[in-house]
Short mmCIF file of C-alpha atoms in Angstrom, two decimals:
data_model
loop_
_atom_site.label_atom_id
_atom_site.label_comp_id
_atom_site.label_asym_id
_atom_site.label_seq_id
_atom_site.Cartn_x
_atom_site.Cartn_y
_atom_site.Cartn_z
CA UNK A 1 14.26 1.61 -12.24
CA UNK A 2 13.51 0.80 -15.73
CA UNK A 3 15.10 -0.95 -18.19
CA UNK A 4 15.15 1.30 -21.80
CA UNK A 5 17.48 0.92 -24.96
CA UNK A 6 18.03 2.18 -28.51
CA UNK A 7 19.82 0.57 -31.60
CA UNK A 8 21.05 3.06 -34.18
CA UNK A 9 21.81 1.07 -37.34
CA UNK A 10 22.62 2.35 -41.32
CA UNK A 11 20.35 1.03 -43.79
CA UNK A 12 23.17 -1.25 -45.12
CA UNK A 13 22.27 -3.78 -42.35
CA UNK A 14 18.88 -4.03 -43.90
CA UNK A 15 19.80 -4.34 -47.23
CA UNK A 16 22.90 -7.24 -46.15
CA UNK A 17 19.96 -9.12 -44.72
CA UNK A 18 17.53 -8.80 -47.70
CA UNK A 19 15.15 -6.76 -45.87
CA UNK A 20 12.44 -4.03 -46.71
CA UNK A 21 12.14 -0.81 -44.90
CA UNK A 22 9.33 -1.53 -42.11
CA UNK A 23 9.43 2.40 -40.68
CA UNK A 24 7.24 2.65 -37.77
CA UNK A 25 6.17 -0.51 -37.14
CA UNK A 26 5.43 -1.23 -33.68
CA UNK A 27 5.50 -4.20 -31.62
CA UNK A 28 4.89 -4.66 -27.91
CA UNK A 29 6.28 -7.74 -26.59
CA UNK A 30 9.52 -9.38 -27.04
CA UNK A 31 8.32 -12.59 -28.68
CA UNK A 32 6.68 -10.04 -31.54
CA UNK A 33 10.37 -8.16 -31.89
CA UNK A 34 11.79 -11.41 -32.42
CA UNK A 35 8.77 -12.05 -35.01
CA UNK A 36 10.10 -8.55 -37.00
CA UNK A 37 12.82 -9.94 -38.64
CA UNK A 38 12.34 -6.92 -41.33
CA UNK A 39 14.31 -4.53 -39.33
CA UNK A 40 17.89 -5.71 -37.99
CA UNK A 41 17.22 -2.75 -34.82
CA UNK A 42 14.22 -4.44 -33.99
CA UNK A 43 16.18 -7.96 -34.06
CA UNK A 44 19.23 -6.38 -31.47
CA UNK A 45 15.90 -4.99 -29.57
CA UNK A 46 14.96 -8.52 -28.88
CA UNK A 47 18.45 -9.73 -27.85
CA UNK A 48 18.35 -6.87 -25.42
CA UNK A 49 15.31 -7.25 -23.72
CA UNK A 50 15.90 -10.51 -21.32
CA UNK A 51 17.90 -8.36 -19.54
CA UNK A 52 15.79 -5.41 -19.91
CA UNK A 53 12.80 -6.89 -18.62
CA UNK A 54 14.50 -8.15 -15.48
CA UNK A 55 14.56 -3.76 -14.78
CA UNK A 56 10.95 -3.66 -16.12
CA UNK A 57 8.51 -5.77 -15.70
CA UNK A 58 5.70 -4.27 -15.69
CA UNK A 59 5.49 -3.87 -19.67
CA UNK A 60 7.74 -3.82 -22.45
CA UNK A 61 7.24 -1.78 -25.71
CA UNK A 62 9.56 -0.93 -28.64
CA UNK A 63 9.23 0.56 -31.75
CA UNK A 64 11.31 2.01 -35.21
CA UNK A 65 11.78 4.53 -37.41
CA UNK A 66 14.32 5.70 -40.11
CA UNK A 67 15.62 8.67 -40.64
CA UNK A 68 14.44 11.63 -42.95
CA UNK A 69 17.36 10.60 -45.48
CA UNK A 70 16.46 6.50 -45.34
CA UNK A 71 20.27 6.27 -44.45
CA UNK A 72 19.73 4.86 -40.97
CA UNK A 73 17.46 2.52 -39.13
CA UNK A 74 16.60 3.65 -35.25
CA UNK A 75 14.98 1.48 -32.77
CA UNK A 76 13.74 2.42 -29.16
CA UNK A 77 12.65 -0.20 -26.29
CA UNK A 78 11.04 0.45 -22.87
CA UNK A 79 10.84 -1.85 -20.14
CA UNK A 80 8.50 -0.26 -17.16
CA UNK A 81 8.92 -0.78 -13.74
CA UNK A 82 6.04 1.45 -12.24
CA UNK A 83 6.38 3.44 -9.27
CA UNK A 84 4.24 6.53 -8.98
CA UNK A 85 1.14 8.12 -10.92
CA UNK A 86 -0.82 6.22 -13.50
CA UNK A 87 0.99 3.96 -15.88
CA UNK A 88 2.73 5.35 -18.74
CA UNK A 89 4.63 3.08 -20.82
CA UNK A 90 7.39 3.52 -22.94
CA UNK A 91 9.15 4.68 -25.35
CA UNK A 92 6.80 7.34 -25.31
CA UNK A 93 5.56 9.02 -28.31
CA UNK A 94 3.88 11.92 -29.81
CA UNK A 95 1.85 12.84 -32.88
CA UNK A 96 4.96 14.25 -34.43
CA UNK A 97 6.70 10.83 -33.36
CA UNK A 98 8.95 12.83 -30.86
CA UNK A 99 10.17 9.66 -28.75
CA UNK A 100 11.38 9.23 -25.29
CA UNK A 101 12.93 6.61 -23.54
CA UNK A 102 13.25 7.56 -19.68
CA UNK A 103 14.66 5.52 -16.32
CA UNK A 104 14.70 7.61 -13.60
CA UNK A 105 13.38 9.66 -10.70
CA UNK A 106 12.24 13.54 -11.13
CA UNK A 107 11.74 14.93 -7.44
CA UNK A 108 11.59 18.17 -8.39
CA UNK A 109 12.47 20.66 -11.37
CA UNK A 110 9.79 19.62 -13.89
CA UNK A 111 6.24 21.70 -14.17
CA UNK A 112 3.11 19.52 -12.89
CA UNK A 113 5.33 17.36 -10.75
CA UNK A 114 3.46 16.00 -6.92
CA UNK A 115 3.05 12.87 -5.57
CA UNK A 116 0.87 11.66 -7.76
CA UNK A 117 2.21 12.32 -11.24
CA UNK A 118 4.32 10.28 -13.41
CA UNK A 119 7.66 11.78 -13.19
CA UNK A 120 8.00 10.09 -17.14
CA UNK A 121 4.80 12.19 -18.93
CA UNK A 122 6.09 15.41 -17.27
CA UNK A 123 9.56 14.95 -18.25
CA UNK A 124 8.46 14.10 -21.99
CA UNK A 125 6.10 17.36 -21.61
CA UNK A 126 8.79 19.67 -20.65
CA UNK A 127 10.73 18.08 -23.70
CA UNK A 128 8.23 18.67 -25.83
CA UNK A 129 7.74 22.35 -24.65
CA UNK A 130 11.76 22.92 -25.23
CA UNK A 131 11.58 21.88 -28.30
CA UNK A 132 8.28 23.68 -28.93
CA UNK A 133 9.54 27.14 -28.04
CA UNK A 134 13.14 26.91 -28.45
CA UNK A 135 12.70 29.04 -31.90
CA UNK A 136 11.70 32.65 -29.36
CA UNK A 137 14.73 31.59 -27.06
CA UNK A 138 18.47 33.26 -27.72
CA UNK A 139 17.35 34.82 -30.71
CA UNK A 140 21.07 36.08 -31.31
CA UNK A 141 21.93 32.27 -31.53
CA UNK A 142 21.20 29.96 -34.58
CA UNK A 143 18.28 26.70 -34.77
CA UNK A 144 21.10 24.03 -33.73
CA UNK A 145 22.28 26.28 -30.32
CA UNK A 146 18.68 27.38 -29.79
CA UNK A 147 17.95 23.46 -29.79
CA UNK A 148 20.76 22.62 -27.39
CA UNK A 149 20.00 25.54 -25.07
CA UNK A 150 16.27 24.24 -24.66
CA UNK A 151 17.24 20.52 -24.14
CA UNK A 152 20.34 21.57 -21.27
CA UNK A 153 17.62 24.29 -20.04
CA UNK A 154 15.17 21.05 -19.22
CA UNK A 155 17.52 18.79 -18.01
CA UNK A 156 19.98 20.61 -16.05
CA UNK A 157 16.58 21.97 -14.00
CA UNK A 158 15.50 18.24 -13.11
CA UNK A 159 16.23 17.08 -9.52
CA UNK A 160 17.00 13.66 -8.98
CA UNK A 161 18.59 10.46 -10.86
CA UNK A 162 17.82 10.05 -14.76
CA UNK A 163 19.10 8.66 -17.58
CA UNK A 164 16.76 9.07 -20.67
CA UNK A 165 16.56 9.05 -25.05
CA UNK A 166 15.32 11.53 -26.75
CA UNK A 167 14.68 11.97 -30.29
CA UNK A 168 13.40 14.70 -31.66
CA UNK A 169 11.89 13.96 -35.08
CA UNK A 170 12.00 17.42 -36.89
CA UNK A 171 15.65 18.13 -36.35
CA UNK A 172 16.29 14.78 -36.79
CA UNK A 173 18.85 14.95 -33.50
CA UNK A 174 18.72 11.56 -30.77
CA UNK A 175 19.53 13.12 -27.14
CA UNK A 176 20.91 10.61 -24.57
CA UNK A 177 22.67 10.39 -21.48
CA UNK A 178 22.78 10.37 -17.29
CA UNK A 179 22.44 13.12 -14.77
CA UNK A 180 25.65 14.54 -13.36
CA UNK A 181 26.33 11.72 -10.44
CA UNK A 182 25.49 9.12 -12.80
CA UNK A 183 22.63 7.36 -10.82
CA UNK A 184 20.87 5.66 -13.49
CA UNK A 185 22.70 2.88 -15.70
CA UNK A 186 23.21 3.55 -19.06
CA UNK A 187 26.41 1.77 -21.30
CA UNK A 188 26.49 2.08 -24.90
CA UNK A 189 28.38 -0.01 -27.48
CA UNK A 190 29.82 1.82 -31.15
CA UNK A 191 30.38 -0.03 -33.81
CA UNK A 192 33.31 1.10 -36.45
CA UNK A 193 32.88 0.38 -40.08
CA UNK A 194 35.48 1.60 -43.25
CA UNK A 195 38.08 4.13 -42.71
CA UNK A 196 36.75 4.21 -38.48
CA UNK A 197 33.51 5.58 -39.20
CA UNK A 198 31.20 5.12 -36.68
CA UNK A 199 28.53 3.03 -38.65
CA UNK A 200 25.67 1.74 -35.42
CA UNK A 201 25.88 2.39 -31.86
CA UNK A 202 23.57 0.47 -29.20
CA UNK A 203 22.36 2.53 -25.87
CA UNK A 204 20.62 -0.03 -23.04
CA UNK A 205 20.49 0.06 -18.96
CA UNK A 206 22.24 -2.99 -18.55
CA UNK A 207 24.30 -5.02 -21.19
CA UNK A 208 23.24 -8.21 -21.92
CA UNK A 209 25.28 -11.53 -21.67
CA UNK A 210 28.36 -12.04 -23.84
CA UNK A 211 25.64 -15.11 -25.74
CA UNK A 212 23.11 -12.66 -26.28
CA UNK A 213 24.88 -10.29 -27.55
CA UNK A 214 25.07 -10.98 -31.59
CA UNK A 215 23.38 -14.15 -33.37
CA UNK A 216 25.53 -16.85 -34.30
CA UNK A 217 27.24 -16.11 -37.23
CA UNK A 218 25.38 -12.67 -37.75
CA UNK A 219 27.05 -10.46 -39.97
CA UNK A 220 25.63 -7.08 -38.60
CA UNK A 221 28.14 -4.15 -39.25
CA UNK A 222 29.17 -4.68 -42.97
CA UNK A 223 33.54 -3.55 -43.56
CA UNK A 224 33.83 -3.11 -39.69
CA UNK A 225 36.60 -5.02 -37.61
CA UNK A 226 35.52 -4.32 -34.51
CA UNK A 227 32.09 -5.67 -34.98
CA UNK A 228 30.95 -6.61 -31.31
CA UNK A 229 32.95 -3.81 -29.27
CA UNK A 230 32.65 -4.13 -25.49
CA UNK A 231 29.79 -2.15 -24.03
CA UNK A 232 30.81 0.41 -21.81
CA UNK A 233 29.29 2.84 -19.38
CA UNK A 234 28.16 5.97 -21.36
CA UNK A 235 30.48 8.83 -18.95
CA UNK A 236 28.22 11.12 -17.10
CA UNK A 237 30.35 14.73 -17.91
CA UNK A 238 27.35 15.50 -19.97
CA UNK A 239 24.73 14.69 -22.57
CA UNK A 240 25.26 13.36 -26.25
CA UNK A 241 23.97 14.11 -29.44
CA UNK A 242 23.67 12.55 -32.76
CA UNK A 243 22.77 15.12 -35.49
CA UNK A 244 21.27 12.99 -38.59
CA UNK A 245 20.41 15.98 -40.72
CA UNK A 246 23.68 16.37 -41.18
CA UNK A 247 24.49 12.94 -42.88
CA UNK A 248 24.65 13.46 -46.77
CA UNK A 249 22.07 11.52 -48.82
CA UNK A 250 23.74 8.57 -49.97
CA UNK A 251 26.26 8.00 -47.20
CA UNK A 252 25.47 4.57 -47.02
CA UNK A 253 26.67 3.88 -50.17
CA UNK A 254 30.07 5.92 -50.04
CA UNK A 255 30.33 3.26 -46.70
CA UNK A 256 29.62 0.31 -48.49
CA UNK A 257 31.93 0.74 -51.72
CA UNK A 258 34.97 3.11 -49.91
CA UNK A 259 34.57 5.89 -52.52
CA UNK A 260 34.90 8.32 -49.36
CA UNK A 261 38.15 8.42 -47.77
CA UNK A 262 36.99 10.96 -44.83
CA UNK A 263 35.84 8.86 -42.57
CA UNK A 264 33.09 12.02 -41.00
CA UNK A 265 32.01 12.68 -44.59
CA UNK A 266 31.45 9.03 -45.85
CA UNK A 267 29.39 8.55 -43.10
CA UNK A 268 28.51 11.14 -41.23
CA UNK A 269 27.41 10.29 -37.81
CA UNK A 270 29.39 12.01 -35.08
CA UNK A 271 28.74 12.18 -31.56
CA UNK A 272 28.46 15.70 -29.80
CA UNK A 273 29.24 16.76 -26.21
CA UNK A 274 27.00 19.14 -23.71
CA UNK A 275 29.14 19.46 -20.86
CA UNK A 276 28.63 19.96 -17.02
CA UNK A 277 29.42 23.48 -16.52
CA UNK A 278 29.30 25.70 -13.17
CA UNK A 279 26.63 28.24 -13.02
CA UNK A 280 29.34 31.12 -13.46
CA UNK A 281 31.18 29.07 -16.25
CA UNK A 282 31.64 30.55 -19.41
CA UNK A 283 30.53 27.42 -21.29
CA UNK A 284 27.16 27.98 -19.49
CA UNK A 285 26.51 31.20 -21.32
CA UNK A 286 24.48 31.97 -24.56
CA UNK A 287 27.81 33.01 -26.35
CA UNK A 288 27.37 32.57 -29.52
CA UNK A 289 30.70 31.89 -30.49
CA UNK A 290 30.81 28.95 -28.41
CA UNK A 291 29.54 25.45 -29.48
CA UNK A 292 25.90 26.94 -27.86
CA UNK A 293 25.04 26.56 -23.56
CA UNK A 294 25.65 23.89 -21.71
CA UNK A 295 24.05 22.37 -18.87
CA UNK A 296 24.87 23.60 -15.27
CA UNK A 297 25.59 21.39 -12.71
CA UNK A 298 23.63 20.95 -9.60
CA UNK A 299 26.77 21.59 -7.67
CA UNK A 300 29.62 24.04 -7.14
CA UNK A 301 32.77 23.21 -8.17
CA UNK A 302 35.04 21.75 -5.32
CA UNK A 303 38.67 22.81 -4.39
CA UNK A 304 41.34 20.33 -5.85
CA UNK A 305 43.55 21.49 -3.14
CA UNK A 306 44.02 22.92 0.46
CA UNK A 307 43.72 26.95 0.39
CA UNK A 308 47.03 27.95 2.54
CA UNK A 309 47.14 29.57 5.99
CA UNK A 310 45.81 33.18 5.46
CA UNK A 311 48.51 34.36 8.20
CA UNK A 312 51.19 32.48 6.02
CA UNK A 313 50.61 34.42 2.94
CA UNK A 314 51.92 31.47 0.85
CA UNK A 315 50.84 31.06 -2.40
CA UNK A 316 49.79 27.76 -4.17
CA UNK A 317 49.14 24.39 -2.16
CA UNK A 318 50.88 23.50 0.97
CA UNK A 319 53.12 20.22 0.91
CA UNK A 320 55.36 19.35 3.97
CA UNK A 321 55.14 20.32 7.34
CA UNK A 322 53.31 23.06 6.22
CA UNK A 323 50.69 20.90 5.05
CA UNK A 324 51.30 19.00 8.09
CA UNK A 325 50.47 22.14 10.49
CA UNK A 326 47.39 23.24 8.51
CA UNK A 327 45.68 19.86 8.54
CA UNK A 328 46.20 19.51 12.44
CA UNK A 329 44.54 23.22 12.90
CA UNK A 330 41.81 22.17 10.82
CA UNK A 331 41.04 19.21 12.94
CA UNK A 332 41.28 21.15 15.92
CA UNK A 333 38.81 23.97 14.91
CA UNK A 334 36.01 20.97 13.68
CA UNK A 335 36.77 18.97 16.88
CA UNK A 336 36.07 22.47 19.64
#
């Protein structure tokens, strides 16, 4: 169990505060966040990682960046708790500053996986890999289903709880969200700005206190009146994905003086789905007239009601005595 988190914030917040852009700066305690007053994701980083810690304490790391545009500010946080292999800690990051943020437990499903590895390196590996050689998969489909294809490929072959971050600097898309029982802990909070576009959203294990929450008379969402929304558990019927190459240059500023009615265009930031499909699902096929695959469940659909008699012939569910009858000869067969 570790405790991880990621602030997603537009550039306005920086400017509102008088702030410079401090992309990739690095810190690696929570008394040095608090220090790095230049970024306002770094600030929300240190309110979130009291409770963070209390998952991980075995060493805490976080760490920014801004997106290829300069329109948004994104900050990542890893608390470790260290269980198996040698320590690794987080967010994890590569020399193409491909970042990963991981709490969970990969039994099985991941190449170079045994009892002494560190379930966290080989996920990040096999992430890398996707993303690697996801231009020679489903050549039929385009770069944006080829991407999703490699990601739900990865993560729908992992055995065991996770919930994880991903972001993938080149494509400039953040990944996030829980395997399909929802094991691992992961709530997220949005915050709305002008004409309901979505303007930040936080991602942590565990929410913090109400106190902690926002400063005292902070101001961090600019035009939003639903500032401080409640945190909430992110739903485990899939993965999420925020696309930032597809936010216009100069969104923040169609945000901050309401020249953009449309609330996706003055903005920008949507959040997409990947599903849970079953293996023989449509939506689990390289079709590429469908949004692109989705990930397949490590279980079989179940039966939302009783299959009749077969000597009845009845169509449909059984209600009544009929119902009645079948349930008693069901009990009968599993009891002799």
């Amino acid at each position: 169990m570790c405790g991880i988190a990621c602030v997603i914030r537009t550039i306005l917040n920086r400017h509102l505060n008088g702030n410079s852009d401090v992309s990739g700066s690095r810190c690696s305690a929570a008394s040095e966040c608090e220090s790095e007053k230049a970024s306002a994701v770094l600030a929300e980083l240190a309110r979130l990682s009291p409770s963070l810690q209390r998952r991980g304490p075995d060493g805490t790391h976080c760490t920014n960046t801004s997106t290829a545009h300069g329109e948004f500010d994104i900050g990542f946080q890893g608390c470790v708790l260290h269980l198996r292999g040698e320590y690794t800690s987080q967010p994890m990051q590569d020399h193409d500053s491909n970042t990963l943020l991981w709490n969970g437990e990969a039994y099985a499903g991941v190449d170079g996986l045994d009892n002494c590895a560190n379930d966290t390196a080989a996920v990040f590996k096999a992430l890398q890999k996707a993303v690697a050689a996801e231009s020679t998969l489903e050549a039929h489909l385009d770069e944006h289903r080829r991407q999703r294809a490699a990601i739900a490929r990865v993560l729908s072959d992992i055995r065991g709880p996770w919930a994880f971050v991903f972001w993938h600097q080149a494509h400039q898309r953040l990944w996030f969200g829980r395997d399909f029982f929802g094991r691992r802990s992961l709530v997220w909070r949005k915050h709305i700005g002008r004409n309901n576009a979505l303007v930040g959203v936080d991602l942590a294990s565990t929410a913090p206190p109400p106190a902690a929450s926002a400063a005292p008379g902070s101001k961090s969402i600019p035009n939003g009146d639903n500032m401080e929304r409640s945190w909430e558990e992110v739903p485990a019927t899939g993965i999420y994905y925020i696309d930032f190459a597809r936010v216009p240059a100069g969104a923040h500023a169609s945000i901050a003086t309401g020249q953009n009615e449309n609330a996706d265009n003055a903005i920008g930031m949507r959040l997409e789905h990947v599903p849970w499909c079953a293996p023989t699902s449509a939506c689990a096929t390289s079709d590429p007239a469908s949004d692109g695959p989705a990930l397949v469940k490590p279980v079989g659909d179940f039966n939302a009601t009783l299959p009749p008699p077969a000597s009845t012939g009845q169509d449909g569910p059984l209600t009544g005595d009929g119902a009645e009858a079948y349930a008693s000869t069901v009990e009968n067969v599993r009891i002799n």
